[in-house]
PDB file of C-alpha atoms and ligand atoms in Angstrom:
ATOM      1  CA  MET A  13      99.107 147.703  65.723  1.00 82.00           C
ATOM      2  CA  GLU A  14      98.852 143.333  64.923  1.00 87.00           C
ATOM      3  CA  THR A  15      96.499 141.897  67.987  1.00 92.00           C
ATOM      4  CA  PRO A  16      97.826 138.830  68.246  1.00 93.00           C
ATOM      5  CA  GLU A  17      94.199 136.297  67.617  1.00 93.00           C
ATOM      6  CA  GLN A  18      93.769 134.968  71.630  1.00 93.00           C
ATOM      7  CA  ILE A  19      93.619 138.771  72.508  1.00 94.00           C
ATOM      8  CA  ARG A  20      91.206 140.096  69.390  1.00 93.00           C
ATOM      9  CA  ARG A  21      89.074 136.849  70.635  1.00 90.00           C
ATOM     10  CA  GLN A  22      88.683 138.212  74.107  1.00 88.00           C
ATOM     11  CA  ARG A  23      85.361 139.749  75.102  1.00 88.00           C
ATOM     12  CA  ILE A  24      85.601 142.928  77.569  1.00 92.00           C
ATOM     13  CA  VAL A  25      82.669 142.685  78.894  1.00 93.00           C
ATOM     14  CA  GLY A  26      84.028 144.490  82.265  1.00 96.00           C
ATOM     15  CA  GLY A  27      82.675 147.824  82.240  1.00 96.00           C
ATOM     16  CA  ASN A  28      86.322 149.111  84.174  1.00 97.00           C
ATOM     17  CA  LEU A  29      89.874 148.196  82.855  1.00 97.00           C
ATOM     18  CA  ALA A  30      90.641 146.624  85.714  1.00 98.00           C
ATOM     19  CA  LEU A  31      88.006 144.296  85.720  1.00 98.00           C
ATOM     20  CA  ASP A  32      89.040 144.100  82.490  1.00 98.00           C
ATOM     21  CA  LEU A  33      92.133 142.814  83.488  1.00 98.00           C
ATOM     22  CA  LEU A  34      90.956 139.780  85.391  1.00 96.00           C
ATOM     23  CA  ASN A  35      89.112 139.145  82.362  1.00 97.00           C
ATOM     24  CA  THR A  36      92.817 138.062  80.695  1.00 97.00           C
ATOM     25  CA  GLN A  37      92.595 135.592  82.419  1.00 97.00           C
ATOM     26  CA  ASN A  38      89.975 132.676  81.484  1.00 95.00           C
ATOM     27  CA  GLY A  39      88.403 129.200  83.647  1.00 95.00           C
ATOM     28  CA  PRO A  40      85.300 128.181  85.088  1.00 94.00           C
ATOM     29  CA  ALA A  41      83.674 130.902  87.846  1.00 93.00           C
ATOM     30  CA  GLY A  42      85.829 130.539  91.788  1.00 89.00           C
ATOM     31  CA  GLY A  43      87.870 127.944  90.192  1.00 89.00           C
ATOM     32  CA  GLN A  44      91.606 128.211  88.677  1.00 92.00           C
ATOM     33  CA  PRO A  45      92.902 129.447  85.285  1.00 95.00           C
ATOM     34  CA  GLU A  46      92.926 127.054  82.320  1.00 95.00           C
ATOM     35  CA  ASP A  47      94.491 129.927  79.525  1.00 93.00           C
ATOM     36  CA  ASP A  48      95.837 133.416  79.851  1.00 96.00           C
ATOM     37  CA  VAL A  49      96.199 135.656  77.007  1.00 96.00           C
ATOM     38  CA  LEU A  50      99.397 137.114  77.948  1.00 98.00           C
ATOM     39  CA  HIS A  51     102.334 135.634  77.538  1.00 97.00           C
ATOM     40  CA  ASP A  52     104.440 137.926  77.193  1.00 97.00           C
ATOM     41  CA  TYR A  53     105.379 142.187  77.082  1.00 98.00           C
ATOM     42  CA  ALA A  54     104.020 142.875  73.938  1.00 97.00           C
ATOM     43  CA  ASP A  55     101.408 141.417  75.031  1.00 98.00           C
ATOM     44  CA  LEU A  56     100.523 143.229  77.801  1.00 98.00           C
ATOM     45  CA  VAL A  57     100.784 146.428  74.954  1.00 97.00           C
ATOM     46  CA  ALA A  58      98.717 144.550  72.357  1.00 97.00           C
ATOM     47  CA  TRP A  59      96.026 143.911  74.784  1.00 97.00           C
ATOM     48  CA  GLY A  60      96.176 148.007  75.815  1.00 97.00           C
ATOM     49  CA  HIS A  61      95.509 148.793  72.376  1.00 96.00           C
ATOM     50  CA  HIS A  62      92.969 146.707  72.070  1.00 96.00           C
ATOM     51  CA  ILE A  63      91.016 148.125  74.991  1.00 95.00           C
ATOM     52  CA  GLY A  64      91.432 151.355  73.532  1.00 94.00           C
ATOM     53  CA  MET A  65      93.679 152.906  76.956  1.00 94.00           C
ATOM     54  CA  LEU A  66      97.393 152.683  74.374  1.00 94.00           C
ATOM     55  CA  SER A  67      97.606 154.740  71.078  1.00 93.00           C
ATOM     56  CA  ASP A  68      98.508 153.156  67.885  1.00 94.00           C
ATOM     57  CA  ALA A  69     101.980 155.682  68.761  1.00 94.00           C
ATOM     58  CA  GLU A  70     101.823 154.767  72.089  1.00 94.00           C
ATOM     59  CA  GLY A  71     101.920 151.387  71.968  1.00 95.00           C
ATOM     60  CA  GLU A  72     104.762 151.335  68.540  1.00 95.00           C
ATOM     61  CA  ARG A  73     107.274 153.545  71.137  1.00 95.00           C
ATOM     62  CA  LEU A  74     106.433 150.834  73.883  1.00 96.00           C
ATOM     63  CA  ARG A  75     106.936 147.936  71.609  1.00 96.00           C
ATOM     64  CA  ARG A  76     110.374 149.536  70.705  1.00 96.00           C
ATOM     65  CA  ALA A  77     111.598 150.993  73.930  1.00 96.00           C
ATOM     66  CA  SER A  78     110.760 147.153  75.567  1.00 97.00           C
ATOM     67  CA  ARG A  79     112.537 145.587  72.442  1.00 96.00           C
ATOM     68  CA  ARG A  80     115.894 147.668  73.480  1.00 96.00           C
ATOM     69  CA  GLN A  81     115.192 146.564  77.206  1.00 96.00           C
ATOM     70  CA  PRO A  82     114.227 142.919  77.350  1.00 97.00           C
ATOM     71  CA  ASP A  83     114.856 142.918  80.969  1.00 98.00           C
ATOM     72  CA  ALA A  84     113.100 145.809  82.292  1.00 97.00           C
ATOM     73  CA  ALA A  85     110.236 144.117  79.808  1.00 98.00           C
ATOM     74  CA  ARG A  86     110.530 140.417  81.383  1.00 98.00           C
ATOM     75  CA  ALA A  87     110.175 142.979  84.995  1.00 98.00           C
ATOM     76  CA  THR A  88     107.312 144.151  84.124  1.00 98.00           C
ATOM     77  CA  PHE A  89     105.117 142.093  82.582  1.00 98.00           C
ATOM     78  CA  ASP A  90     105.860 140.331  85.612  1.00 98.00           C
ATOM     79  CA  ARG A  91     104.316 142.822  87.842  1.00 98.00           C
ATOM     80  CA  ALA A  92     101.535 143.221  85.607  1.00 98.00           C
ATOM     81  CA  VAL A  93     100.603 139.450  86.229  1.00 98.00           C
ATOM     82  CA  ALA A  94     100.981 140.516  89.925  1.00 98.00           C
ATOM     83  CA  THR A  95      98.947 142.907  90.192  1.00 98.00           C
ATOM     84  CA  ARG A  96      96.386 141.372  88.088  1.00 98.00           C
ATOM     85  CA  ALA A  97      96.461 138.585  90.640  1.00 97.00           C
ATOM     86  CA  TYR A  98      96.144 141.135  93.541  1.00 98.00           C
ATOM     87  CA  LEU A  99      93.197 142.767  91.925  1.00 98.00           C
ATOM     88  CA  TYR A 100      91.438 139.645  91.745  1.00 98.00           C
ATOM     89  CA  GLU A 101      91.792 138.690  94.950  1.00 97.00           C
ATOM     90  CA  LEU A 102      90.642 142.615  95.842  1.00 98.00           C
ATOM     91  CA  PHE A 103      87.302 142.541  93.660  1.00 98.00           C
ATOM     92  CA  ASP A 104      86.926 138.859  93.846  1.00 97.00           C
ATOM     93  CA  ALA A 105      85.913 139.437  97.370  1.00 98.00           C
ATOM     94  CA  VAL A 106      83.869 142.726  96.924  1.00 98.00           C
ATOM     95  CA  ALA A 107      81.462 140.653  94.410  1.00 97.00           C
ATOM     96  CA  ARG A 108      81.561 138.027  97.121  1.00 96.00           C
ATOM     97  CA  ASP A 109      80.412 140.910  99.704  1.00 96.00           C
ATOM     98  CA  MET A 110      83.372 139.946 101.495  1.00 97.00           C
ATOM     99  CA  PRO A 111      86.040 142.366 102.817  1.00 96.00           C
ATOM    100  CA  PRO A 112      88.690 142.362 100.294  1.00 96.00           C
ATOM    101  CA  PRO A 113      92.068 141.204 102.013  1.00 97.00           C
ATOM    102  CA  GLU A 114      94.415 143.884 103.850  1.00 98.00           C
ATOM    103  CA  ARG A 115      97.765 142.644 101.549  1.00 97.00           C
ATOM    104  CA  ALA A 116      95.856 143.678  98.490  1.00 98.00           C
ATOM    105  CA  ILE A 117      94.485 147.189  99.484  1.00 98.00           C
ATOM    106  CA  ALA A 118      97.958 148.210 100.945  1.00 98.00           C
ATOM    107  CA  ARG A 119      99.546 147.623  97.753  1.00 98.00           C
ATOM    108  CA  LEU A 120      96.998 149.331  95.388  1.00 98.00           C
ATOM    109  CA  GLN A 121      97.649 151.964  97.692  1.00 98.00           C
ATOM    110  CA  ARG A 122     101.119 151.875  96.844  1.00 98.00           C
ATOM    111  CA  ASP A 123     100.824 150.852  93.510  1.00 98.00           C
ATOM    112  CA  GLU A 124      98.792 154.200  92.747  1.00 98.00           C
ATOM    113  CA  SER A 125     100.481 156.637  94.450  1.00 97.00           C
ATOM    114  CA  GLU A 126     103.282 155.512  92.151  1.00 96.00           C
ATOM    115  CA  ALA A 127     100.663 155.930  88.613  1.00 96.00           C
ATOM    116  CA  LEU A 128     100.169 159.067  89.897  1.00 96.00           C
ATOM    117  CA  SER A 129     103.721 160.278  90.198  1.00 95.00           C
ATOM    118  CA  HIS A 130     104.126 158.833  86.473  1.00 95.00           C
ATOM    119  CA  ALA A 131     100.531 161.105  85.025  1.00 95.00           C
ATOM    120  CA  GLU A 132      99.654 164.573  84.424  1.00 94.00           C
ATOM    121  CA  LEU A 133      96.333 166.551  84.449  1.00 95.00           C
ATOM    122  CA  VAL A 134      95.077 167.695  81.288  1.00 95.00           C
ATOM    123  CA  ALA A 135      92.255 169.489  80.508  1.00 96.00           C
ATOM    124  CA  VAL A 136      89.473 167.328  78.077  1.00 93.00           C
ATOM    125  CA  ASP A 137      85.955 168.524  76.842  1.00 93.00           C
ATOM    126  CA  ASP A 138      84.645 168.147  80.077  1.00 91.00           C
ATOM    127  CA  GLY A 139      87.217 169.197  83.095  1.00 96.00           C
ATOM    128  CA  PHE A 140      90.463 167.948  83.842  1.00 96.00           C
ATOM    129  CA  ALA A 141      91.962 164.537  83.380  1.00 93.00           C
ATOM    130  CA  TRP A 142      94.206 162.717  84.478  1.00 94.00           C
ATOM    131  CA  SER A 143      96.889 161.397  81.522  1.00 93.00           C
ATOM    132  CA  TRP A 144      99.255 158.624  81.245  1.00 91.00           C
ATOM    133  CA  SER A 145      99.991 159.866  78.108  1.00 81.00           C
ATOM    134  CA  HIS A 146     102.930 161.103  77.977  1.00 76.00           C
ATOM    135  CA  ASP A 147     105.739 159.252  80.342  1.00 76.00           C
ATOM    136  CA  GLY A 148     108.099 157.005  78.504  1.00 78.00           C
ATOM    137  CA  ASP A 149     107.448 154.361  81.160  1.00 91.00           C
ATOM    138  CA  LEU A 150     107.558 150.554  80.351  1.00 97.00           C
ATOM    139  CA  THR A 151     104.275 150.343  82.922  1.00 97.00           C
ATOM    140  CA  ARG A 152     102.467 152.875  81.074  1.00 96.00           C
ATOM    141  CA  PRO A 153      99.768 150.271  80.546  1.00 97.00           C
ATOM    142  CA  LEU A 154      99.851 149.577  84.564  1.00 97.00           C
ATOM    143  CA  TRP A 155      99.011 153.231  85.656  1.00 97.00           C
ATOM    144  CA  PRO A 156      95.601 153.828  84.154  1.00 97.00           C
ATOM    145  CA  VAL A 157      94.053 149.921  85.293  1.00 98.00           C
ATOM    146  CA  ILE A 158      95.679 150.197  88.582  1.00 98.00           C
ATOM    147  CA  HIS A 159      93.975 154.012  88.658  1.00 98.00           C
ATOM    148  CA  ALA A 160      90.400 152.581  87.599  1.00 98.00           C
ATOM    149  CA  ALA A 161      90.852 149.441  90.360  1.00 98.00           C
ATOM    150  CA  THR A 162      90.634 152.875  93.112  1.00 98.00           C
ATOM    151  CA  THR A 163      88.509 154.696  91.815  1.00 97.00           C
ATOM    152  CA  LEU A 164      86.223 151.358  91.097  1.00 98.00           C
ATOM    153  CA  LEU A 165      87.449 151.098  94.812  1.00 98.00           C
ATOM    154  CA  ILE A 166      86.494 154.421  95.983  1.00 97.00           C
ATOM    155  CA  ASP A 167      82.971 155.700  93.762  1.00 97.00           C
ATOM    156  CA  GLY A 168      81.774 152.670  93.163  1.00 92.00           C
ATOM    157  CA  PRO A 169      79.352 151.184  91.889  1.00 96.00           C
ATOM    158  CA  LEU A 170      81.146 148.132  93.927  1.00 96.00           C
ATOM    159  CA  ASP A 171      77.793 146.953  94.723  1.00 96.00           C
ATOM    160  CA  ARG A 172      77.295 146.079  91.283  1.00 97.00           C
ATOM    161  CA  VAL A 173      80.475 144.462  90.645  1.00 97.00           C
ATOM    162  CA  LYS A 174      79.831 140.767  89.795  1.00 97.00           C
ATOM    163  CA  GLY A 175      81.556 137.122  88.717  1.00 97.00           C
ATOM    164  CA  CYS A 176      79.577 135.663  86.224  1.00 95.00           C
ATOM    165  CA  ALA A 177      78.001 132.927  87.433  1.00 93.00           C
ATOM    166  CA  ALA A 178      79.060 130.440  84.631  1.00 92.00           C
ATOM    167  CA  CYS A 179      83.265 131.730  84.722  1.00 94.00           C
ATOM    168  CA  ARG A 180      86.104 133.317  86.321  1.00 94.00           C
ATOM    169  CA  PHE A 181      85.484 136.705  84.558  1.00 96.00           C
ATOM    170  CA  HIS A 182      84.018 139.901  86.755  1.00 97.00           C
ATOM    171  CA  PHE A 183      82.106 142.639  85.328  1.00 97.00           C
ATOM    172  CA  VAL A 184      80.217 146.154  86.487  1.00 97.00           C
ATOM    173  CA  ASP A 185      76.769 145.272  85.959  1.00 96.00           C
ATOM    174  CA  GLU A 186      75.745 148.295  85.028  1.00 94.00           C
ATOM    175  CA  SER A 187      71.800 147.215  84.103  1.00 92.00           C
ATOM    176  CA  LYS A 188      69.014 148.549  85.417  1.00 92.00           C
ATOM    177  CA  ASN A 189      67.565 145.683  87.755  1.00 92.00           C
ATOM    178  CA  ARG A 190      70.955 144.333  88.267  1.00 92.00           C
ATOM    179  CA  SER A 191      70.029 141.418  87.744  1.00 91.00           C
ATOM    180  CA  ARG A 192      73.329 140.911  85.183  1.00 93.00           C
ATOM    181  CA  ARG A 193      74.491 137.124  85.564  1.00 93.00           C
ATOM    182  CA  TRP A 194      76.878 136.616  83.366  1.00 92.00           C
ATOM    183  CA  CYS A 195      79.845 138.221  81.639  1.00 93.00           C
ATOM    184  CA  SER A 196      78.219 138.059  78.046  1.00 88.00           C
ATOM    185  CA  MET A 197      74.253 136.170  77.212  1.00 84.00           C
ATOM    186  CA  ASP A 198      76.221 135.027  74.587  1.00 82.00           C
ATOM    187  CA  ASP A 199      78.586 133.033  76.042  1.00 82.00           C
ATOM    188  CA  CYS A 200      78.266 132.725  78.895  1.00 89.00           C
ATOM    189  CA  GLY A 201      74.348 133.392  79.452  1.00 83.00           C
ATOM    190  CA  THR A 202      73.368 130.430  76.900  1.00 83.00           C
ATOM    191  CA  GLU A 203      75.741 128.019  77.663  1.00 76.00           C
ATOM    192  CA  ASP A 204      74.633 128.332  81.315  1.00 72.00           C
ATOM    193  CA  LYS A 205      71.140 128.055  80.280  1.00 74.00           C
ATOM    194  CA  MET A 206      71.845 124.826  77.918  1.00 77.00           C
ATOM    195  CA  ARG A 207      73.474 123.204  80.796  1.00 77.00           C
ATOM    196  CA  LYS A 208      70.655 123.967  83.124  1.00 77.00           C
ATOM    197  CA  TYR A 209      67.889 122.464  80.420  1.00 75.00           C
ATOM    198  CA  VAL A 210      69.872 119.729  80.138  1.00 81.00           C
ATOM    199  CA  ALA A 211      69.546 119.162  83.684  1.00 80.00           C
ATOM    200  CA  ARG A 212      65.951 119.559  83.677  1.00 82.00           C
ATOM    201  CA  ARG A 213      65.177 117.358  80.792  1.00 82.00           C
ATOM    202  CA  ALA A 214      67.387 114.682  82.660  1.00 82.00           C
ATOM    203  CA  SER A 215      65.705 114.812  86.241  1.00 80.00           C
ATOM    204  CA  ALA A 216      62.337 114.843  84.680  1.00 80.00           C
ATOM    205  CA  ARG A 217      63.764 112.015  82.725  1.00 79.00           C
ATOM    206  CA  SER A 218      64.400 110.563  85.701  1.00 79.00           C
ATOM    207  CA  ALA A 219      61.560 111.350  87.711  1.00 76.00           C
ATOM    208  CA  GLY A 220      59.255 109.585  85.383  1.00 72.00           C
ATOM    209  CA  ALA A 221      61.369 106.487  84.687  1.00 67.00           C
ATOM    210  CA  ALA A 222      60.753 106.114  88.688  1.00 63.00           C
ATOM    211  CA  GLY A 223      56.626 106.902  88.550  1.00 57.00           C
ATOM    212  CA  VAL A 224      56.758 104.542  86.275  1.00 49.00           C
TER     213      VAL A 224
HETATM  214 ZN1   ZN B  16      81.511 134.611  81.922  1.00 88.89          ZN
END
């Protein structure tokens, strides 16, 4: 399956499918999104495939089905955008140690019961798991995301959900001493350190100049 460039470039650093969906919008920490890697239903499927949630066959099947039902595909994409918005409100609040908005919890509850109505309990290596693979419904890419959000909310670790110090990405901090501050050291970490270094140099220079 072909993956659009903007999706291929996007870093997958959330550690949870729901946070990965939030991280499909770029922008500054705590600020408005500056760009979006998802533009239509085909992008949603390509993203689901890129992060390993949809198999090749499932991705192709959903794309074909969406071409036969363009109105339903558009409505599903709109729903994905709305889902991402309320999940952002919810987990951004969690990351800030604030109570999540009640309307977001209510929507997640409704969406989770709908998601599970599309799931099947199947045997896996070490027990059983929900599977959404047998459902031809166009909303298929959203079900595991919604279930991942619910699981994270119920089982946690909520105290490890964090917002990047430099961008609007969110992630589960799996580091031993809970010290992760950035979505990725290579991008935001390096940039943030560079910015602070430049600021320190500038203030050292102005302090030096004031001392003369
Ligand atoms: Zn970041």
